[in-house]
Amino acid sequence: MIRSVVLGAGAATPKHSVTNDQLAQKMETSDEWIVQRTGIEQRYIADSCETTASLGERAARLALKDCGLIPDDIDLIILATSTPNNTFPATSVEIQNRLGMKHGAAFDLQAVCTGFVFAMTTADTYIKSGQAKRILVIGAETFSRILDWQDRTTCVLFGDGAGAIILEAQECNGMMDDRGILTNHLRSDGSHKGKLYVDGGPSTTGTVGHLRMQGREVFKHAIGMIRDVVESAFEATGLDSDSIDWFIPHQANKRIIDASAKMLNIDSKKVVITVNQHGNTSSASIPLAIDVARKDGRLKKGDLVLIEAMGGGFTWGALIVRW
Ligand code: UT7
């Protein structure tokens, strides 16, 4: 059977990082509150020259370099983002142009913090159906542009960044020791819209709007939703928390990550946590965490990785991939 195998990965952050203490100079907050409630120590914030497209392009170029490919080797670009450069055209098409890619196709996909899981799953479906051979999957965000900097309950939580992976169609034997994506599970439930949303948009206010979140409500639902999709992934594969090498969750809050790992019986040594460095970068958080785990030598070829995310919509999803 055909599986989607990861060939390479890359990530990019804006030039400037902002610590909690720097935020505390501008608003009523503290390093102590932010670290205790979220685990976040700093985040990167794009300057006026940096955009979702420029960060996505940088991550894409590094992913291509990582596996020795050029843009012409790619058939399709899927960009997960909720902070596109423009309402249209799709930012993925701008990235395609920046890369000098003259063939193939590109589209954006919007599932907020679950965006990268939705994008990997969509890419896997294209590959398995034979419609694409090599896909560049990017998660890129500039959430700093949709934050209400007067609202301390949200603006301290998010950051900017981008990450990318390249998936290739490879013939495999159909067993669980194959490399590539072994299973994926997506969910959404629009009845929770009011708990995490942006209060603007082209068809409603005609403005970009600002992020609004009932943090405690989101927190309450997160753990159950993560359990739902991860258990589906374990059931579909016969794998379990002992068999996985690395747990790479969406990085929203260290307390959610710790509680999820505990509930799933995942050893804390297997959990990749980068929310301290990046804050919540929405669809970019998983590929940014992948990049950190690869660079520090933890994530290696052949390792079994459990990935999950939950976010606005609500949307939630999980996948298991052998690196
Ligand atoms: O990626 C998408 C998914 N999003 C998430 O997963 C986010 C989920 N939610 C969370 O991570 C947490 O709910 C938060 C980190 C957002 C908030 O933590 P919490 O423990 O739920 O705090 P809270 O909202 O209940 O607020 C506790 C107190 C409040 O004061 P009072 O009413 O108890 O006097 C807030 O006003 O903390 C206060 N507070 C702050 N204090 C200092 C809220 N924001 C801040 C702040 N600095 N930045």
JSON list of C-alpha atoms in Angstrom, two decimals, residues 40-260:
[
{"chain": "A", "resi": 40, "resn": "ILE", "atom": "CA", "xyz": [4.98, 30.16, 28.55]},
{"chain": "A", "resi": 41, "resn": "GLU", "atom": "CA", "xyz": [8.26, 32.04, 29.16]},
{"chain": "A", "resi": 42, "resn": "GLN", "atom": "CA", "xyz": [8.55, 33.93, 25.87]},
{"chain": "A", "resi": 43, "resn": "ARG", "atom": "CA", "xyz": [7.04, 34.12, 22.39]},
{"chain": "A", "resi": 44, "resn": "TYR", "atom": "CA", "xyz": [8.22, 35.48, 19.00]},
{"chain": "A", "resi": 45, "resn": "ILE", "atom": "CA", "xyz": [6.39, 38.46, 17.52]},
{"chain": "A", "resi": 46, "resn": "ALA", "atom": "CA", "xyz": [6.61, 39.34, 13.82]},
{"chain": "A", "resi": 47, "resn": "ASP", "atom": "CA", "xyz": [7.82, 42.82, 12.90]},
{"chain": "A", "resi": 48, "resn": "SER", "atom": "CA", "xyz": [6.14, 44.82, 10.14]},
{"chain": "A", "resi": 49, "resn": "CYS", "atom": "CA", "xyz": [8.29, 43.14, 7.43]},
{"chain": "A", "resi": 50, "resn": "GLU", "atom": "CA", "xyz": [7.47, 39.61, 8.60]},
{"chain": "A", "resi": 51, "resn": "THR", "atom": "CA", "xyz": [4.22, 37.96, 7.53]},
{"chain": "A", "resi": 52, "resn": "THR", "atom": "CA", "xyz": [2.59, 34.55, 7.47]},
{"chain": "A", "resi": 53, "resn": "ALA", "atom": "CA", "xyz": [3.83, 34.17, 3.87]},
{"chain": "A", "resi": 54, "resn": "SER", "atom": "CA", "xyz": [7.43, 35.17, 4.64]},
{"chain": "A", "resi": 55, "resn": "LEU", "atom": "CA", "xyz": [7.64, 32.90, 7.70]},
{"chain": "A", "resi": 56, "resn": "GLY", "atom": "CA", "xyz": [5.97, 30.06, 5.76]},
{"chain": "A", "resi": 57, "resn": "GLU", "atom": "CA", "xyz": [8.40, 30.53, 2.89]},
{"chain": "A", "resi": 58, "resn": "ARG", "atom": "CA", "xyz": [11.41, 30.36, 5.24]},
{"chain": "A", "resi": 59, "resn": "ALA", "atom": "CA", "xyz": [10.12, 27.16, 6.89]},
{"chain": "A", "resi": 60, "resn": "ALA", "atom": "CA", "xyz": [9.36, 25.65, 3.45]},
{"chain": "A", "resi": 61, "resn": "ARG", "atom": "CA", "xyz": [12.86, 26.40, 2.11]},
{"chain": "A", "resi": 62, "resn": "LEU", "atom": "CA", "xyz": [14.44, 24.78, 5.18]},
{"chain": "A", "resi": 63, "resn": "ALA", "atom": "CA", "xyz": [12.23, 21.68, 4.80]},
{"chain": "A", "resi": 64, "resn": "LEU", "atom": "CA", "xyz": [13.21, 21.39, 1.12]},
{"chain": "A", "resi": 65, "resn": "LYS", "atom": "CA", "xyz": [16.89, 21.80, 2.00]},
{"chain": "A", "resi": 66, "resn": "ASP", "atom": "CA", "xyz": [16.57, 19.22, 4.77]},
{"chain": "A", "resi": 67, "resn": "CYS", "atom": "CA", "xyz": [15.72, 16.50, 2.24]},
{"chain": "A", "resi": 68, "resn": "GLY", "atom": "CA", "xyz": [17.68, 17.83, -0.74]},
{"chain": "A", "resi": 69, "resn": "LEU", "atom": "CA", "xyz": [14.63, 18.73, -2.86]},
{"chain": "A", "resi": 70, "resn": "ILE", "atom": "CA", "xyz": [13.82, 21.79, -4.96]},
{"chain": "A", "resi": 71, "resn": "PRO", "atom": "CA", "xyz": [10.39, 23.45, -5.32]},
{"chain": "A", "resi": 72, "resn": "ASP", "atom": "CA", "xyz": [9.85, 21.74, -8.68]},
{"chain": "A", "resi": 73, "resn": "ASP", "atom": "CA", "xyz": [9.87, 18.37, -6.89]},
{"chain": "A", "resi": 74, "resn": "ILE", "atom": "CA", "xyz": [6.64, 19.34, -5.09]},
{"chain": "A", "resi": 75, "resn": "ASP", "atom": "CA", "xyz": [3.14, 18.74, -6.59]},
{"chain": "A", "resi": 76, "resn": "LEU", "atom": "CA", "xyz": [1.01, 20.45, -3.96]},
{"chain": "A", "resi": 77, "resn": "ILE", "atom": "CA", "xyz": [1.33, 22.96, -1.12]},
{"chain": "A", "resi": 78, "resn": "ILE", "atom": "CA", "xyz": [-1.18, 22.87, 1.74]},
{"chain": "A", "resi": 79, "resn": "LEU", "atom": "CA", "xyz": [-0.90, 25.77, 4.18]},
{"chain": "A", "resi": 80, "resn": "ALA", "atom": "CA", "xyz": [-2.71, 25.62, 7.51]},
{"chain": "A", "resi": 81, "resn": "THR", "atom": "CA", "xyz": [-3.31, 29.16, 8.73]},
{"chain": "A", "resi": 82, "resn": "SER", "atom": "CA", "xyz": [-5.93, 31.36, 10.37]},
{"chain": "A", "resi": 83, "resn": "THR", "atom": "CA", "xyz": [-3.88, 34.51, 9.78]},
{"chain": "A", "resi": 84, "resn": "PRO", "atom": "CA", "xyz": [-3.47, 34.72, 5.98]},
{"chain": "A", "resi": 85, "resn": "ASN", "atom": "CA", "xyz": [-1.66, 37.65, 4.39]},
{"chain": "A", "resi": 86, "resn": "ASN", "atom": "CA", "xyz": [-4.86, 38.62, 2.55]},
{"chain": "A", "resi": 87, "resn": "THR", "atom": "CA", "xyz": [-8.48, 37.48, 2.64]},
{"chain": "A", "resi": 88, "resn": "PHE", "atom": "CA", "xyz": [-7.67, 36.19, -0.84]},
{"chain": "A", "resi": 89, "resn": "PRO", "atom": "CA", "xyz": [-5.75, 34.92, -2.74]},
{"chain": "A", "resi": 90, "resn": "ALA", "atom": "CA", "xyz": [-4.67, 32.03, -0.56]},
{"chain": "A", "resi": 91, "resn": "THR", "atom": "CA", "xyz": [-1.35, 32.66, 1.20]},
{"chain": "A", "resi": 92, "resn": "SER", "atom": "CA", "xyz": [-0.17, 29.22, 0.03]},
{"chain": "A", "resi": 93, "resn": "VAL", "atom": "CA", "xyz": [-0.29, 30.54, -3.55]},
{"chain": "A", "resi": 94, "resn": "GLU", "atom": "CA", "xyz": [1.86, 33.50, -2.50]},
{"chain": "A", "resi": 95, "resn": "ILE", "atom": "CA", "xyz": [4.33, 31.03, -0.93]},
{"chain": "A", "resi": 96, "resn": "GLN", "atom": "CA", "xyz": [4.23, 28.96, -4.14]},
{"chain": "A", "resi": 97, "resn": "ASN", "atom": "CA", "xyz": [5.20, 32.09, -6.07]},
{"chain": "A", "resi": 98, "resn": "ARG", "atom": "CA", "xyz": [7.91, 33.09, -3.57]},
{"chain": "A", "resi": 99, "resn": "LEU", "atom": "CA", "xyz": [9.41, 29.60, -3.96]},
{"chain": "A", "resi": 100, "resn": "GLY", "atom": "CA", "xyz": [9.41, 30.05, -7.75]},
{"chain": "A", "resi": 101, "resn": "MET", "atom": "CA", "xyz": [7.16, 27.01, -8.22]},
{"chain": "A", "resi": 102, "resn": "LYS", "atom": "CA", "xyz": [5.46, 27.25, -11.61]},
{"chain": "A", "resi": 103, "resn": "HIS", "atom": "CA", "xyz": [3.51, 23.99, -11.65]},
{"chain": "A", "resi": 104, "resn": "GLY", "atom": "CA", "xyz": [1.21, 22.06, -9.33]},
{"chain": "A", "resi": 105, "resn": "ALA", "atom": "CA", "xyz": [-1.31, 23.65, -6.97]},
{"chain": "A", "resi": 106, "resn": "ALA", "atom": "CA", "xyz": [-1.57, 25.30, -3.58]},
{"chain": "A", "resi": 107, "resn": "PHE", "atom": "CA", "xyz": [-4.41, 25.95, -1.18]},
{"chain": "A", "resi": 108, "resn": "ASP", "atom": "CA", "xyz": [-4.99, 27.16, 2.38]},
{"chain": "A", "resi": 109, "resn": "LEU", "atom": "CA", "xyz": [-6.79, 25.19, 5.03]},
{"chain": "A", "resi": 110, "resn": "GLN", "atom": "CA", "xyz": [-8.35, 26.69, 8.15]},
{"chain": "A", "resi": 111, "resn": "ALA", "atom": "CA", "xyz": [-8.83, 24.67, 11.32]},
{"chain": "A", "resi": 112, "resn": "VAL", "atom": "CA", "xyz": [-7.19, 27.12, 13.74]},
{"chain": "A", "resi": 113, "resn": "CYS", "atom": "CA", "xyz": [-4.95, 25.29, 16.27]},
{"chain": "A", "resi": 114, "resn": "THR", "atom": "CA", "xyz": [-5.82, 21.89, 14.76]},
{"chain": "A", "resi": 115, "resn": "GLY", "atom": "CA", "xyz": [-4.80, 23.19, 11.32]},
{"chain": "A", "resi": 116, "resn": "PHE", "atom": "CA", "xyz": [-1.57, 21.22, 11.00]},
{"chain": "A", "resi": 117, "resn": "VAL", "atom": "CA", "xyz": [-3.31, 17.93, 11.88]},
{"chain": "A", "resi": 118, "resn": "PHE", "atom": "CA", "xyz": [-6.05, 18.71, 9.31]},
{"chain": "A", "resi": 119, "resn": "ALA", "atom": "CA", "xyz": [-3.39, 19.64, 6.72]},
{"chain": "A", "resi": 120, "resn": "MET", "atom": "CA", "xyz": [-1.33, 16.48, 7.28]},
{"chain": "A", "resi": 121, "resn": "THR", "atom": "CA", "xyz": [-4.51, 14.39, 7.07]},
{"chain": "A", "resi": 122, "resn": "THR", "atom": "CA", "xyz": [-5.60, 16.14, 3.84]},
{"chain": "A", "resi": 123, "resn": "ALA", "atom": "CA", "xyz": [-2.13, 15.63, 2.36]},
{"chain": "A", "resi": 124, "resn": "ASP", "atom": "CA", "xyz": [-2.24, 11.95, 3.34]},
{"chain": "A", "resi": 125, "resn": "THR", "atom": "CA", "xyz": [-5.58, 11.58, 1.53]},
{"chain": "A", "resi": 126, "resn": "TYR", "atom": "CA", "xyz": [-4.21, 13.21, -1.65]},
{"chain": "A", "resi": 127, "resn": "ILE", "atom": "CA", "xyz": [-1.16, 10.95, -1.54]},
{"chain": "A", "resi": 128, "resn": "LYS", "atom": "CA", "xyz": [-3.14, 7.75, -0.90]},
{"chain": "A", "resi": 129, "resn": "SER", "atom": "CA", "xyz": [-5.56, 8.57, -3.73]},
{"chain": "A", "resi": 130, "resn": "GLY", "atom": "CA", "xyz": [-2.62, 9.01, -6.12]},
{"chain": "A", "resi": 131, "resn": "GLN", "atom": "CA", "xyz": [-3.39, 12.69, -6.81]},
{"chain": "A", "resi": 132, "resn": "ALA", "atom": "CA", "xyz": [-0.04, 13.91, -5.50]},
{"chain": "A", "resi": 133, "resn": "LYS", "atom": "CA", "xyz": [3.39, 12.40, -5.00]},
{"chain": "A", "resi": 134, "resn": "ARG", "atom": "CA", "xyz": [5.15, 15.00, -2.87]},
{"chain": "A", "resi": 135, "resn": "ILE", "atom": "CA", "xyz": [3.32, 17.54, -0.73]},
{"chain": "A", "resi": 136, "resn": "LEU", "atom": "CA", "xyz": [4.70, 20.49, 1.20]},
{"chain": "A", "resi": 137, "resn": "VAL", "atom": "CA", "xyz": [2.59, 20.89, 4.36]},
{"chain": "A", "resi": 138, "resn": "ILE", "atom": "CA", "xyz": [3.05, 24.20, 6.18]},
{"chain": "A", "resi": 139, "resn": "GLY", "atom": "CA", "xyz": [1.62, 25.63, 9.39]},
{"chain": "A", "resi": 140, "resn": "ALA", "atom": "CA", "xyz": [2.27, 29.39, 9.55]},
{"chain": "A", "resi": 141, "resn": "GLU", "atom": "CA", "xyz": [0.75, 32.10, 11.69]},
{"chain": "A", "resi": 142, "resn": "THR", "atom": "CA", "xyz": [1.03, 35.73, 12.74]},
{"chain": "A", "resi": 143, "resn": "PHE", "atom": "CA", "xyz": [-1.48, 35.61, 15.60]},
{"chain": "A", "resi": 144, "resn": "SER", "atom": "CA", "xyz": [0.05, 38.82, 17.02]},
{"chain": "A", "resi": 145, "resn": "ARG", "atom": "CA", "xyz": [-1.91, 40.66, 14.28]},
{"chain": "A", "resi": 146, "resn": "ILE", "atom": "CA", "xyz": [-5.33, 39.45, 15.56]},
{"chain": "A", "resi": 147, "resn": "LEU", "atom": "CA", "xyz": [-4.67, 39.87, 19.27]},
{"chain": "A", "resi": 148, "resn": "ASP", "atom": "CA", "xyz": [-6.37, 42.55, 21.32]},
{"chain": "A", "resi": 149, "resn": "TRP", "atom": "CA", "xyz": [-3.31, 43.94, 23.10]},
{"chain": "A", "resi": 150, "resn": "GLN", "atom": "CA", "xyz": [-5.63, 45.52, 25.72]},
{"chain": "A", "resi": 151, "resn": "ASP", "atom": "CA", "xyz": [-6.93, 42.06, 26.72]},
{"chain": "A", "resi": 152, "resn": "ARG", "atom": "CA", "xyz": [-4.37, 40.49, 29.05]},
{"chain": "A", "resi": 153, "resn": "THR", "atom": "CA", "xyz": [-6.40, 37.27, 29.28]},
{"chain": "A", "resi": 154, "resn": "THR", "atom": "CA", "xyz": [-5.51, 36.39, 25.66]},
{"chain": "A", "resi": 155, "resn": "CYS", "atom": "CA", "xyz": [-2.63, 38.51, 24.36]},
{"chain": "A", "resi": 156, "resn": "VAL", "atom": "CA", "xyz": [0.01, 36.94, 26.62]},
{"chain": "A", "resi": 157, "resn": "LEU", "atom": "CA", "xyz": [-0.78, 33.45, 25.31]},
{"chain": "A", "resi": 158, "resn": "PHE", "atom": "CA", "xyz": [-0.02, 33.57, 21.60]},
{"chain": "A", "resi": 159, "resn": "GLY", "atom": "CA", "xyz": [3.00, 33.99, 19.32]},
{"chain": "A", "resi": 160, "resn": "ASP", "atom": "CA", "xyz": [4.08, 33.89, 15.67]},
{"chain": "A", "resi": 161, "resn": "GLY", "atom": "CA", "xyz": [6.01, 31.30, 13.68]},
{"chain": "A", "resi": 162, "resn": "ALA", "atom": "CA", "xyz": [5.94, 28.65, 10.98]},
{"chain": "A", "resi": 163, "resn": "GLY", "atom": "CA", "xyz": [6.92, 25.06, 10.39]},
{"chain": "A", "resi": 164, "resn": "ALA", "atom": "CA", "xyz": [6.82, 22.73, 7.41]},
{"chain": "A", "resi": 165, "resn": "ILE", "atom": "CA", "xyz": [7.21, 19.08, 6.49]},
{"chain": "A", "resi": 166, "resn": "ILE", "atom": "CA", "xyz": [7.42, 17.30, 3.16]},
{"chain": "A", "resi": 167, "resn": "LEU", "atom": "CA", "xyz": [5.42, 14.10, 2.66]},
{"chain": "A", "resi": 168, "resn": "GLU", "atom": "CA", "xyz": [6.16, 11.64, -0.15]},
{"chain": "A", "resi": 169, "resn": "ALA", "atom": "CA", "xyz": [4.15, 8.69, -1.50]},
{"chain": "A", "resi": 170, "resn": "GLN", "atom": "CA", "xyz": [6.08, 5.49, -0.80]},
{"chain": "A", "resi": 171, "resn": "GLU", "atom": "CA", "xyz": [5.13, 1.86, -1.30]},
{"chain": "A", "resi": 172, "resn": "CYS", "atom": "CA", "xyz": [4.90, 0.14, 2.10]},
{"chain": "A", "resi": 173, "resn": "ASN", "atom": "CA", "xyz": [3.82, -3.30, 3.31]},
{"chain": "A", "resi": 174, "resn": "GLY", "atom": "CA", "xyz": [0.73, -2.05, 5.16]},
{"chain": "A", "resi": 175, "resn": "MET", "atom": "CA", "xyz": [1.99, -3.04, 8.61]},
{"chain": "A", "resi": 176, "resn": "MET", "atom": "CA", "xyz": [2.41, -0.92, 11.72]},
{"chain": "A", "resi": 177, "resn": "ASP", "atom": "CA", "xyz": [6.21, -0.99, 11.37]},
{"chain": "A", "resi": 178, "resn": "ASP", "atom": "CA", "xyz": [5.91, 0.96, 8.08]},
{"chain": "A", "resi": 179, "resn": "ARG", "atom": "CA", "xyz": [7.30, 4.46, 7.97]},
{"chain": "A", "resi": 180, "resn": "GLY", "atom": "CA", "xyz": [4.76, 7.23, 7.28]},
{"chain": "A", "resi": 181, "resn": "ILE", "atom": "CA", "xyz": [1.32, 8.24, 8.51]},
{"chain": "A", "resi": 182, "resn": "LEU", "atom": "CA", "xyz": [-0.33, 5.17, 10.04]},
{"chain": "A", "resi": 183, "resn": "THR", "atom": "CA", "xyz": [-3.68, 6.66, 11.03]},
{"chain": "A", "resi": 184, "resn": "ASN", "atom": "CA", "xyz": [-5.46, 10.00, 11.34]},
{"chain": "A", "resi": 185, "resn": "HIS", "atom": "CA", "xyz": [-8.67, 11.14, 13.03]},
{"chain": "A", "resi": 186, "resn": "LEU", "atom": "CA", "xyz": [-10.41, 14.50, 12.66]},
{"chain": "A", "resi": 187, "resn": "ARG", "atom": "CA", "xyz": [-13.36, 15.97, 14.55]},
{"chain": "A", "resi": 188, "resn": "SER", "atom": "CA", "xyz": [-15.22, 19.28, 14.74]},
{"chain": "A", "resi": 189, "resn": "ASP", "atom": "CA", "xyz": [-18.24, 20.67, 16.59]},
{"chain": "A", "resi": 190, "resn": "GLY", "atom": "CA", "xyz": [-19.44, 24.17, 15.67]},
{"chain": "A", "resi": 191, "resn": "SER", "atom": "CA", "xyz": [-21.69, 24.49, 18.72]},
{"chain": "A", "resi": 192, "resn": "HIS", "atom": "CA", "xyz": [-18.62, 25.70, 20.64]},
{"chain": "A", "resi": 193, "resn": "LYS", "atom": "CA", "xyz": [-17.91, 28.65, 18.31]},
{"chain": "A", "resi": 194, "resn": "GLY", "atom": "CA", "xyz": [-18.49, 31.34, 20.97]},
{"chain": "A", "resi": 195, "resn": "LYS", "atom": "CA", "xyz": [-15.78, 29.96, 23.25]},
{"chain": "A", "resi": 196, "resn": "LEU", "atom": "CA", "xyz": [-12.89, 30.74, 20.89]},
{"chain": "A", "resi": 197, "resn": "TYR", "atom": "CA", "xyz": [-13.33, 32.91, 17.82]},
{"chain": "A", "resi": 198, "resn": "VAL", "atom": "CA", "xyz": [-12.31, 36.12, 16.04]},
{"chain": "A", "resi": 199, "resn": "ASP", "atom": "CA", "xyz": [-14.93, 38.87, 16.26]},
{"chain": "A", "resi": 200, "resn": "GLY", "atom": "CA", "xyz": [-14.54, 40.02, 12.66]},
{"chain": "A", "resi": 201, "resn": "GLY", "atom": "CA", "xyz": [-14.45, 38.73, 9.11]},
{"chain": "A", "resi": 202, "resn": "PRO", "atom": "CA", "xyz": [-15.12, 39.73, 5.49]},
{"chain": "A", "resi": 203, "resn": "SER", "atom": "CA", "xyz": [-18.74, 38.55, 5.46]},
{"chain": "A", "resi": 204, "resn": "THR", "atom": "CA", "xyz": [-19.77, 39.86, 8.87]},
{"chain": "A", "resi": 205, "resn": "THR", "atom": "CA", "xyz": [-18.06, 43.04, 10.04]},
{"chain": "A", "resi": 206, "resn": "GLY", "atom": "CA", "xyz": [-15.85, 43.64, 7.04]},
{"chain": "A", "resi": 207, "resn": "THR", "atom": "CA", "xyz": [-12.91, 43.93, 9.43]},
{"chain": "A", "resi": 208, "resn": "VAL", "atom": "CA", "xyz": [-10.17, 41.53, 10.46]},
{"chain": "A", "resi": 209, "resn": "GLY", "atom": "CA", "xyz": [-11.30, 41.41, 14.10]},
{"chain": "A", "resi": 210, "resn": "HIS", "atom": "CA", "xyz": [-9.67, 40.25, 17.31]},
{"chain": "A", "resi": 211, "resn": "LEU", "atom": "CA", "xyz": [-9.30, 36.89, 18.99]},
{"chain": "A", "resi": 212, "resn": "ARG", "atom": "CA", "xyz": [-11.78, 36.27, 21.82]},
{"chain": "A", "resi": 213, "resn": "MET", "atom": "CA", "xyz": [-11.54, 33.31, 24.16]},
{"chain": "A", "resi": 214, "resn": "GLN", "atom": "CA", "xyz": [-13.29, 31.95, 27.21]},
{"chain": "A", "resi": 215, "resn": "GLY", "atom": "CA", "xyz": [-10.07, 30.32, 28.38]},
{"chain": "A", "resi": 216, "resn": "ARG", "atom": "CA", "xyz": [-11.50, 28.31, 31.25]},
{"chain": "A", "resi": 217, "resn": "GLU", "atom": "CA", "xyz": [-14.26, 26.86, 29.00]},
{"chain": "A", "resi": 218, "resn": "VAL", "atom": "CA", "xyz": [-11.72, 25.85, 26.33]},
{"chain": "A", "resi": 219, "resn": "PHE", "atom": "CA", "xyz": [-9.53, 24.29, 29.00]},
{"chain": "A", "resi": 220, "resn": "LYS", "atom": "CA", "xyz": [-12.50, 22.26, 30.32]},
{"chain": "A", "resi": 221, "resn": "HIS", "atom": "CA", "xyz": [-13.23, 20.68, 26.94]},
{"chain": "A", "resi": 222, "resn": "ALA", "atom": "CA", "xyz": [-9.64, 20.21, 25.77]},
{"chain": "A", "resi": 223, "resn": "ILE", "atom": "CA", "xyz": [-8.67, 17.11, 27.76]},
{"chain": "A", "resi": 224, "resn": "GLY", "atom": "CA", "xyz": [-11.81, 15.10, 26.85]},
{"chain": "A", "resi": 225, "resn": "MET", "atom": "CA", "xyz": [-11.51, 15.95, 23.18]},
{"chain": "A", "resi": 226, "resn": "ILE", "atom": "CA", "xyz": [-7.84, 15.00, 23.10]},
{"chain": "A", "resi": 227, "resn": "ARG", "atom": "CA", "xyz": [-8.65, 11.69, 24.78]},
{"chain": "A", "resi": 228, "resn": "ASP", "atom": "CA", "xyz": [-11.45, 11.05, 22.21]},
{"chain": "A", "resi": 229, "resn": "VAL", "atom": "CA", "xyz": [-9.18, 11.32, 19.14]},
{"chain": "A", "resi": 230, "resn": "VAL", "atom": "CA", "xyz": [-6.08, 9.73, 20.65]},
{"chain": "A", "resi": 231, "resn": "GLU", "atom": "CA", "xyz": [-8.07, 6.67, 21.79]},
{"chain": "A", "resi": 232, "resn": "SER", "atom": "CA", "xyz": [-9.51, 6.42, 18.25]},
{"chain": "A", "resi": 233, "resn": "ALA", "atom": "CA", "xyz": [-5.94, 6.49, 16.87]},
{"chain": "A", "resi": 234, "resn": "PHE", "atom": "CA", "xyz": [-4.83, 3.75, 19.30]},
{"chain": "A", "resi": 235, "resn": "GLU", "atom": "CA", "xyz": [-7.90, 1.62, 18.50]},
{"chain": "A", "resi": 236, "resn": "ALA", "atom": "CA", "xyz": [-7.39, 1.93, 14.74]},
{"chain": "A", "resi": 237, "resn": "THR", "atom": "CA", "xyz": [-3.75, 0.83, 14.93]},
{"chain": "A", "resi": 238, "resn": "GLY", "atom": "CA", "xyz": [-3.58, -1.49, 17.93]},
{"chain": "A", "resi": 239, "resn": "LEU", "atom": "CA", "xyz": [-0.77, 0.77, 19.21]},
{"chain": "A", "resi": 240, "resn": "ASP", "atom": "CA", "xyz": [-0.74, 2.20, 22.73]},
{"chain": "A", "resi": 241, "resn": "SER", "atom": "CA", "xyz": [0.99, 4.78, 24.90]},
{"chain": "A", "resi": 242, "resn": "ASP", "atom": "CA", "xyz": [3.85, 2.36, 25.62]},
{"chain": "A", "resi": 243, "resn": "SER", "atom": "CA", "xyz": [4.59, 1.79, 21.92]},
{"chain": "A", "resi": 244, "resn": "ILE", "atom": "CA", "xyz": [4.94, 5.47, 21.01]},
{"chain": "A", "resi": 245, "resn": "ASP", "atom": "CA", "xyz": [8.38, 7.11, 21.23]},
{"chain": "A", "resi": 246, "resn": "TRP", "atom": "CA", "xyz": [7.29, 10.75, 21.21]},
{"chain": "A", "resi": 247, "resn": "PHE", "atom": "CA", "xyz": [4.12, 12.65, 22.03]},
{"chain": "A", "resi": 248, "resn": "ILE", "atom": "CA", "xyz": [4.05, 15.95, 20.11]},
{"chain": "A", "resi": 249, "resn": "PRO", "atom": "CA", "xyz": [0.88, 17.81, 21.12]},
{"chain": "A", "resi": 250, "resn": "HIS", "atom": "CA", "xyz": [-0.38, 21.22, 20.05]},
{"chain": "A", "resi": 251, "resn": "GLN", "atom": "CA", "xyz": [1.37, 23.70, 22.32]},
{"chain": "A", "resi": 252, "resn": "ALA", "atom": "CA", "xyz": [-1.34, 25.85, 23.96]},
{"chain": "A", "resi": 253, "resn": "ASN", "atom": "CA", "xyz": [-0.73, 25.38, 27.65]},
{"chain": "A", "resi": 254, "resn": "LYS", "atom": "CA", "xyz": [1.72, 23.18, 29.59]},
{"chain": "A", "resi": 255, "resn": "ARG", "atom": "CA", "xyz": [-1.03, 22.31, 32.08]},
{"chain": "A", "resi": 256, "resn": "ILE", "atom": "CA", "xyz": [-3.20, 20.89, 29.25]},
{"chain": "A", "resi": 257, "resn": "ILE", "atom": "CA", "xyz": [-0.21, 18.96, 27.84]},
{"chain": "A", "resi": 258, "resn": "ASP", "atom": "CA", "xyz": [0.75, 17.52, 31.24]},
{"chain": "A", "resi": 259, "resn": "ALA", "atom": "CA", "xyz": [-2.85, 16.55, 32.05]},
{"chain": "A", "resi": 260, "resn": "SER", "atom": "CA", "xyz": [-3.32, 14.94, 28.60]}
]
